Coordinates of C-alpha atoms in Angstrom, one line a residue:
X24 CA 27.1 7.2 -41.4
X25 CA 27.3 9.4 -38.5
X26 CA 24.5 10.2 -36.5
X27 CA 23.5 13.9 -34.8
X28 CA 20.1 13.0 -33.9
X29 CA 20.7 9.5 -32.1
X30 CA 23.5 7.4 -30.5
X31 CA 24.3 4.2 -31.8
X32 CA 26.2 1.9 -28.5
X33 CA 26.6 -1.6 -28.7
X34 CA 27.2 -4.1 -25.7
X35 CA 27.7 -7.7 -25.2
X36 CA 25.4 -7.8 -28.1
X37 CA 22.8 -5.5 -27.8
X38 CA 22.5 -2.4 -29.2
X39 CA 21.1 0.6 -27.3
X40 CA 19.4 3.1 -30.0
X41 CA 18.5 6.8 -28.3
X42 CA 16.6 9.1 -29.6
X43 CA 19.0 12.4 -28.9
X44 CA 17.2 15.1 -29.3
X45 CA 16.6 15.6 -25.7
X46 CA 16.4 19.7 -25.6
X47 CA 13.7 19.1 -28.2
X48 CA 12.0 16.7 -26.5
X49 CA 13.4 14.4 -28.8
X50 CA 11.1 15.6 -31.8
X51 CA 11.1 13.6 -34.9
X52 CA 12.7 15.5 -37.9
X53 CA 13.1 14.4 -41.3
X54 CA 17.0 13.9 -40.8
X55 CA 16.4 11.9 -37.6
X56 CA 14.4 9.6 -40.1
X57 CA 17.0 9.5 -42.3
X58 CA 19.1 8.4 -39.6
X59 CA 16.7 6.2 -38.0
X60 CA 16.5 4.2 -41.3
X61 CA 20.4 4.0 -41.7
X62 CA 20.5 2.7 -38.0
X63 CA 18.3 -0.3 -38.6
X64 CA 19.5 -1.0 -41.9
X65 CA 23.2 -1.0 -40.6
X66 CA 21.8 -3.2 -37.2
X67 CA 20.1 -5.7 -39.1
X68 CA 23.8 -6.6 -41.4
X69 CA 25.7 -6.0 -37.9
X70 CA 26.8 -9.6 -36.6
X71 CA 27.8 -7.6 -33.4
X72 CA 24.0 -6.6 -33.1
X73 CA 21.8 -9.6 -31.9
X74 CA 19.2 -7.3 -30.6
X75 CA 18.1 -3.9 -30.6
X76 CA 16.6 -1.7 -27.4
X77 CA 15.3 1.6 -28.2
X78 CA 14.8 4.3 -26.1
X79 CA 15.1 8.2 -25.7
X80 CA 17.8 10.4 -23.8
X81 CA 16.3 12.6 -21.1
X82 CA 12.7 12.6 -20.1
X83 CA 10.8 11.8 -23.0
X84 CA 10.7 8.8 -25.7
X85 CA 10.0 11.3 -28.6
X86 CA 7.3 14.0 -28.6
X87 CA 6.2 13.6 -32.3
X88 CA 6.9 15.7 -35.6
X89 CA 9.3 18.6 -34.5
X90 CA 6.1 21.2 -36.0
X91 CA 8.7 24.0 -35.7
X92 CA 10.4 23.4 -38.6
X93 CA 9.6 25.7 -41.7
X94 CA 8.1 24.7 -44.8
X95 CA 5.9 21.5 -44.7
X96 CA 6.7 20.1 -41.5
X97 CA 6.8 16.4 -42.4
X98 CA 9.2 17.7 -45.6
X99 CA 6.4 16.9 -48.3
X100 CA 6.7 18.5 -51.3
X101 CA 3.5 20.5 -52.2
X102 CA 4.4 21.2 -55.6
X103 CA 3.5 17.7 -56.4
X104 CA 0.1 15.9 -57.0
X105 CA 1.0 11.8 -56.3
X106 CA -1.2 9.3 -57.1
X107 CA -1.3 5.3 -55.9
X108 CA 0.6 4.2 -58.7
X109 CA 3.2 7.1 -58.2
X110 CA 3.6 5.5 -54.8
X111 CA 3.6 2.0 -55.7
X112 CA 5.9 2.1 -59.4
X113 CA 8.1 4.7 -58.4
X114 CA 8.5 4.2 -54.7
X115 CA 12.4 4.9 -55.2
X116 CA 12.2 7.8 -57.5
X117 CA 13.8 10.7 -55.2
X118 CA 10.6 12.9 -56.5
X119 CA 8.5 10.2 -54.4
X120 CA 10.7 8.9 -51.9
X121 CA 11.5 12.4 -50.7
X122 CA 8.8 14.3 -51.6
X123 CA 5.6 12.2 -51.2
X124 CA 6.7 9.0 -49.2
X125 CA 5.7 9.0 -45.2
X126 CA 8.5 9.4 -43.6
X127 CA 7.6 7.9 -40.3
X128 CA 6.4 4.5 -42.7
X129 CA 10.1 4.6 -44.1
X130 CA 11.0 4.1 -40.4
X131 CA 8.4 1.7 -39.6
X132 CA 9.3 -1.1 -42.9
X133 CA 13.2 -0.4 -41.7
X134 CA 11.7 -1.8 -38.5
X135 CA 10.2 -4.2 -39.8
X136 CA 12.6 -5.8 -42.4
X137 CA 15.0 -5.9 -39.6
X138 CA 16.5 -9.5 -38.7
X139 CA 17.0 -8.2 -35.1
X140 CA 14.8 -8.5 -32.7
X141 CA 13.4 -5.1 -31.5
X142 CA 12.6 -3.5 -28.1
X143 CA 10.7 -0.7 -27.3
X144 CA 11.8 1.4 -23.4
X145 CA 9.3 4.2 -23.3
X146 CA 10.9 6.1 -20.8
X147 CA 8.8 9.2 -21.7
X148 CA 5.8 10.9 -23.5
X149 CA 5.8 9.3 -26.6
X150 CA 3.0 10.8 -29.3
X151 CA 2.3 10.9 -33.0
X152 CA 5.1 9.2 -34.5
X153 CA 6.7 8.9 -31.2
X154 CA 3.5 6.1 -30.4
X155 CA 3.5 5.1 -33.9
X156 CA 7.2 3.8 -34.8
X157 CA 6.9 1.7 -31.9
X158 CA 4.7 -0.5 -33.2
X159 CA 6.5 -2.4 -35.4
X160 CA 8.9 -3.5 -32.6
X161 CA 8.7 -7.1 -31.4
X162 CA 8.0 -6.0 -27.1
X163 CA 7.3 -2.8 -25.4
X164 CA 8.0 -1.8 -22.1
X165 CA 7.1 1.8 -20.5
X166 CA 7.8 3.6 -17.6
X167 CA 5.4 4.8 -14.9
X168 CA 5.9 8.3 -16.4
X169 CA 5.3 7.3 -20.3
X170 CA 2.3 9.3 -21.7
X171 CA 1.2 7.9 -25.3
X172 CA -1.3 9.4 -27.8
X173 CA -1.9 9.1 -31.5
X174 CA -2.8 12.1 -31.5
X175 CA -3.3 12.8 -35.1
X176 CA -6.5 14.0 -35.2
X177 CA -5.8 16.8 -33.1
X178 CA -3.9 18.4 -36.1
X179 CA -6.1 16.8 -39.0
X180 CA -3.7 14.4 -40.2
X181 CA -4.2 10.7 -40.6
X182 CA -2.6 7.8 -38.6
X183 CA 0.7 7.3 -40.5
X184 CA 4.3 5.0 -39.5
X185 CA 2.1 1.9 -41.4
X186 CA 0.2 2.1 -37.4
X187 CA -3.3 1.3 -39.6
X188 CA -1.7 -2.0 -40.5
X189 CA -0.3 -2.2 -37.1
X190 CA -2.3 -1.1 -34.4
X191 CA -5.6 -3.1 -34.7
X192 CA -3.0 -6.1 -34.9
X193 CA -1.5 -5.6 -31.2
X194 CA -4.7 -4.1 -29.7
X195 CA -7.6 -4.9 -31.8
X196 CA -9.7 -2.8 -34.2
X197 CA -12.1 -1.0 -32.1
X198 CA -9.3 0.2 -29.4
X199 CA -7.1 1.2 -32.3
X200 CA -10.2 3.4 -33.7
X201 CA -11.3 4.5 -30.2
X202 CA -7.5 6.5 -29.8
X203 CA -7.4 7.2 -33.4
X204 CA -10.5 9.2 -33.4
X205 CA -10.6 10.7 -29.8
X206 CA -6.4 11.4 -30.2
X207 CA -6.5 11.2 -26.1
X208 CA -3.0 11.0 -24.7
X209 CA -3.1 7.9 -21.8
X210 CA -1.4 6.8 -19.3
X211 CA 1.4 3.4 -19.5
X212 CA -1.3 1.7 -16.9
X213 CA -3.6 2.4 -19.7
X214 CA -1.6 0.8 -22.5
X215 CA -0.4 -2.2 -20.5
X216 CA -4.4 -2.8 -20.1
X217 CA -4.4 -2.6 -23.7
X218 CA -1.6 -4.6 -24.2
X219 CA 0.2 -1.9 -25.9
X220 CA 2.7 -2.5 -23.7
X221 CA 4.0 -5.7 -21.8
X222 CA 5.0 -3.9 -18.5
X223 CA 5.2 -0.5 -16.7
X224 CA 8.1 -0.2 -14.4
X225 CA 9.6 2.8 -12.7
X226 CA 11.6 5.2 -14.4
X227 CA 14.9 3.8 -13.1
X228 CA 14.2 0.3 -13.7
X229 CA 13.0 0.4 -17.3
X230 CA 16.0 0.2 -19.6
X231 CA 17.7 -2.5 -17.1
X232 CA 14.6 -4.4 -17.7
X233 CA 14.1 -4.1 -21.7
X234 CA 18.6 -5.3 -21.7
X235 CA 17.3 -8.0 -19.6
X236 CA 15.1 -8.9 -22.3
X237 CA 17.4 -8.6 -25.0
X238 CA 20.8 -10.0 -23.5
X239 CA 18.2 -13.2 -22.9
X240 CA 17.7 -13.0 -27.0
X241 CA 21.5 -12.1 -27.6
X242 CA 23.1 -15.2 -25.4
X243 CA 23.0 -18.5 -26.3
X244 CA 20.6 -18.2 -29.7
X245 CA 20.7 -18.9 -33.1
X246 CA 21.4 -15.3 -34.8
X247 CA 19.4 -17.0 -38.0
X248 CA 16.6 -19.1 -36.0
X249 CA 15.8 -15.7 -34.9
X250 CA 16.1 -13.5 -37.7
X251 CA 14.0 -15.9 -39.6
X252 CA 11.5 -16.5 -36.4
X253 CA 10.8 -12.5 -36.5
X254 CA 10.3 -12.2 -40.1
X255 CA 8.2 -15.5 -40.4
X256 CA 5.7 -14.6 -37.2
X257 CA 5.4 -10.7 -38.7
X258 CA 4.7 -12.2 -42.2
X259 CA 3.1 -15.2 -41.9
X260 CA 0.2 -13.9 -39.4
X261 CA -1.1 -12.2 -42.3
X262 CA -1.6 -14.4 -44.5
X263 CA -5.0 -15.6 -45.7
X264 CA -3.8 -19.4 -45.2
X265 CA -1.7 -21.0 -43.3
X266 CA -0.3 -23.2 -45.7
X267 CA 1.8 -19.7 -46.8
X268 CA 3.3 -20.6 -43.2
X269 CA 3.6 -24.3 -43.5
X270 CA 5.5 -23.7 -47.4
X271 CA 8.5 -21.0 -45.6
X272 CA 8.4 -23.1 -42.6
X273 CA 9.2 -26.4 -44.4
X274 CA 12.5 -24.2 -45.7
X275 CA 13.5 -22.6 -42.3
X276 CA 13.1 -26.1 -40.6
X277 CA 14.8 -27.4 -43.1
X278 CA 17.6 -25.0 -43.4
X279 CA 18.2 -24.4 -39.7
X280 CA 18.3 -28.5 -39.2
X281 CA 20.9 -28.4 -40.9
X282 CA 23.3 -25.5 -39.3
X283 CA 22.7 -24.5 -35.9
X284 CA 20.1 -27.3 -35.3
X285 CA 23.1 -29.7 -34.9
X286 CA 24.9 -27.3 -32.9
X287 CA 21.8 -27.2 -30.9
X288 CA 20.9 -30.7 -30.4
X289 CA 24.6 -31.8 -29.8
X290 CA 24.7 -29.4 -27.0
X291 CA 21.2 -30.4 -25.5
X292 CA 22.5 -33.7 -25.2
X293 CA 25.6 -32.6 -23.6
X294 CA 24.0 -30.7 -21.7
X295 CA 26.0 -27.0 -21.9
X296 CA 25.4 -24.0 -23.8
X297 CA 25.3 -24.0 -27.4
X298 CA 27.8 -22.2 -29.3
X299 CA 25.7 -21.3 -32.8
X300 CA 28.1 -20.0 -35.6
X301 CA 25.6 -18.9 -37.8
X302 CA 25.7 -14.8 -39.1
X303 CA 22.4 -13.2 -39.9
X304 CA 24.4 -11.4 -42.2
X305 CA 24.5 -14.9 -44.2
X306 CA 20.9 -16.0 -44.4
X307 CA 19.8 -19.3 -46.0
X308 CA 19.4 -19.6 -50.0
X309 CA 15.0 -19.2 -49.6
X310 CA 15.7 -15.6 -48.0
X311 CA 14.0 -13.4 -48.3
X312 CA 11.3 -15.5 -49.6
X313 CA 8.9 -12.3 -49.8
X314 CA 10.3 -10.9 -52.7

């Protein structure tokens, strides 16, 4: 697939997603959601991908919903009259998926199913579902000029992008509801207090910074210890026990032990970098244990 509404570069490794939209502020359509779903989708089977950076060309991250489309702005179908088992039996359907399903949540579970690691570079205002599909990415940095705001309140919508399972999770329950209800835009200094974000650095220096982050992921590290380490901290941290944790730990121990875990050892003892061979493309026999 072919992409108008981002660029799609890999390096050494990492691949650099943009938001390209920039004359728009990069405003979220429903073809850029498309797209964004294809792009981690593609990323997460690419053995050339070991991690991800995302950020947005020109001077903003991504303004939210492009509202100056015609029709229903987030491509809903009015004609239509879902209900909860609509969603949850015929979440595939086209009817539903095109017509009913939150777009910015289709992004947000492509996110998260990912086996790469994920990192957000704010570089710019970054509101609605501009704030919202970062959260399912594993670190995010911002620049000095980021302005965030979930700002759906403003426009009598709802918090959408899965951000009511996410949010209180990063920043707890009552921050989450505090900028939920007042939709306030802040500052990065602001998030970072919050721990929205894990550092505010000037414009110039942020995407060095987040390729910093993920050439330190991409080098030298098991491609499956860390697709399963993502999945397993996302998944298990919501269970109700940990024993769920200890029963698909037992089977990544066990299978990682038993490929790169040699590798690892040997070269630990040796003292020089590992050299893993494992693909994330070729998970082991318990994955994905979710489903």
């Amino acid at each position: 697939m072919t992409y108008d509404t981002l660029d799609y570069a890999v390096d050494a490794g990492v691949l650099t997603l943009t938001l390209n939209r920039p004359d728009k502020l990069n405003a979220f359509t429903v073809q850029m959601a498309e797209e964004l779903v294809d792009a981690y989708r593609r990323a997460s089977e690419d053995d050339a991908v070991r991690a991800i950076v995302v950020t947005g060309a020109g001077k903003a991250f991504c303004a939210g919903m492009d509202l100056a489309v015609e029709g229903n702005v987030f491509g809903l179908d009015e004609s239509l009259q879902p209900t909860l088992a609509d969603v949850q039996e015929r979440a595939e359907d086209p009817a539903i998926l095109k017509g009913v399903r939150d777009t910015g949540g289709r992004v947000s579970l492509a996110v998260f199913e990912c086996k790469k690691p994920v990192i957000g570079a704010i570089n710019g205002a970054a509101v609605g579902i501009g704030a919202t599909m970062t959260l399912p990415m594993d670190i995010r940095l911002a620049s000095e000029k980021a302005r965030i705001g979930f700002v759906f309140g403003r426009l009598g919508i709802v918090p959408e992008a899965c951000s009511t399972w996410f949010l209180p999770r990063i920043v707890g329950i009552s921050q989450a509801l505090e900028w939920a209800y007042t939709a306030d835009i802040f500052d990065a200094a602001e998030a970072q207090r919050a721990g929205l974000v894990k550092a505010v650095y000037p414009p110039d220096q942020l995407l060095p910074e987040a390729l910093k982050i993920a050439r330190r992921i991409a080098d030298e590290r098991s491609p499956v210890a860390v697709a399963l380490a993502r999945q397993m901290m996302w998944r298990n941290s919501a269970q109700p026990h940990p024993l769920a944790a200890h029963e698909v730990d037992s089977l990544a121990m066990f299978y990682t032990s038993i490929g790169d875990g040699k590798e690892g050892v040997k070269a630990f003892l040796e003292k020089r970098p590992a050299a893993f061979p494992s693909k994330a493309s070729q998970m082991p026999p318990f994955y994905p244990w979710w489903e």
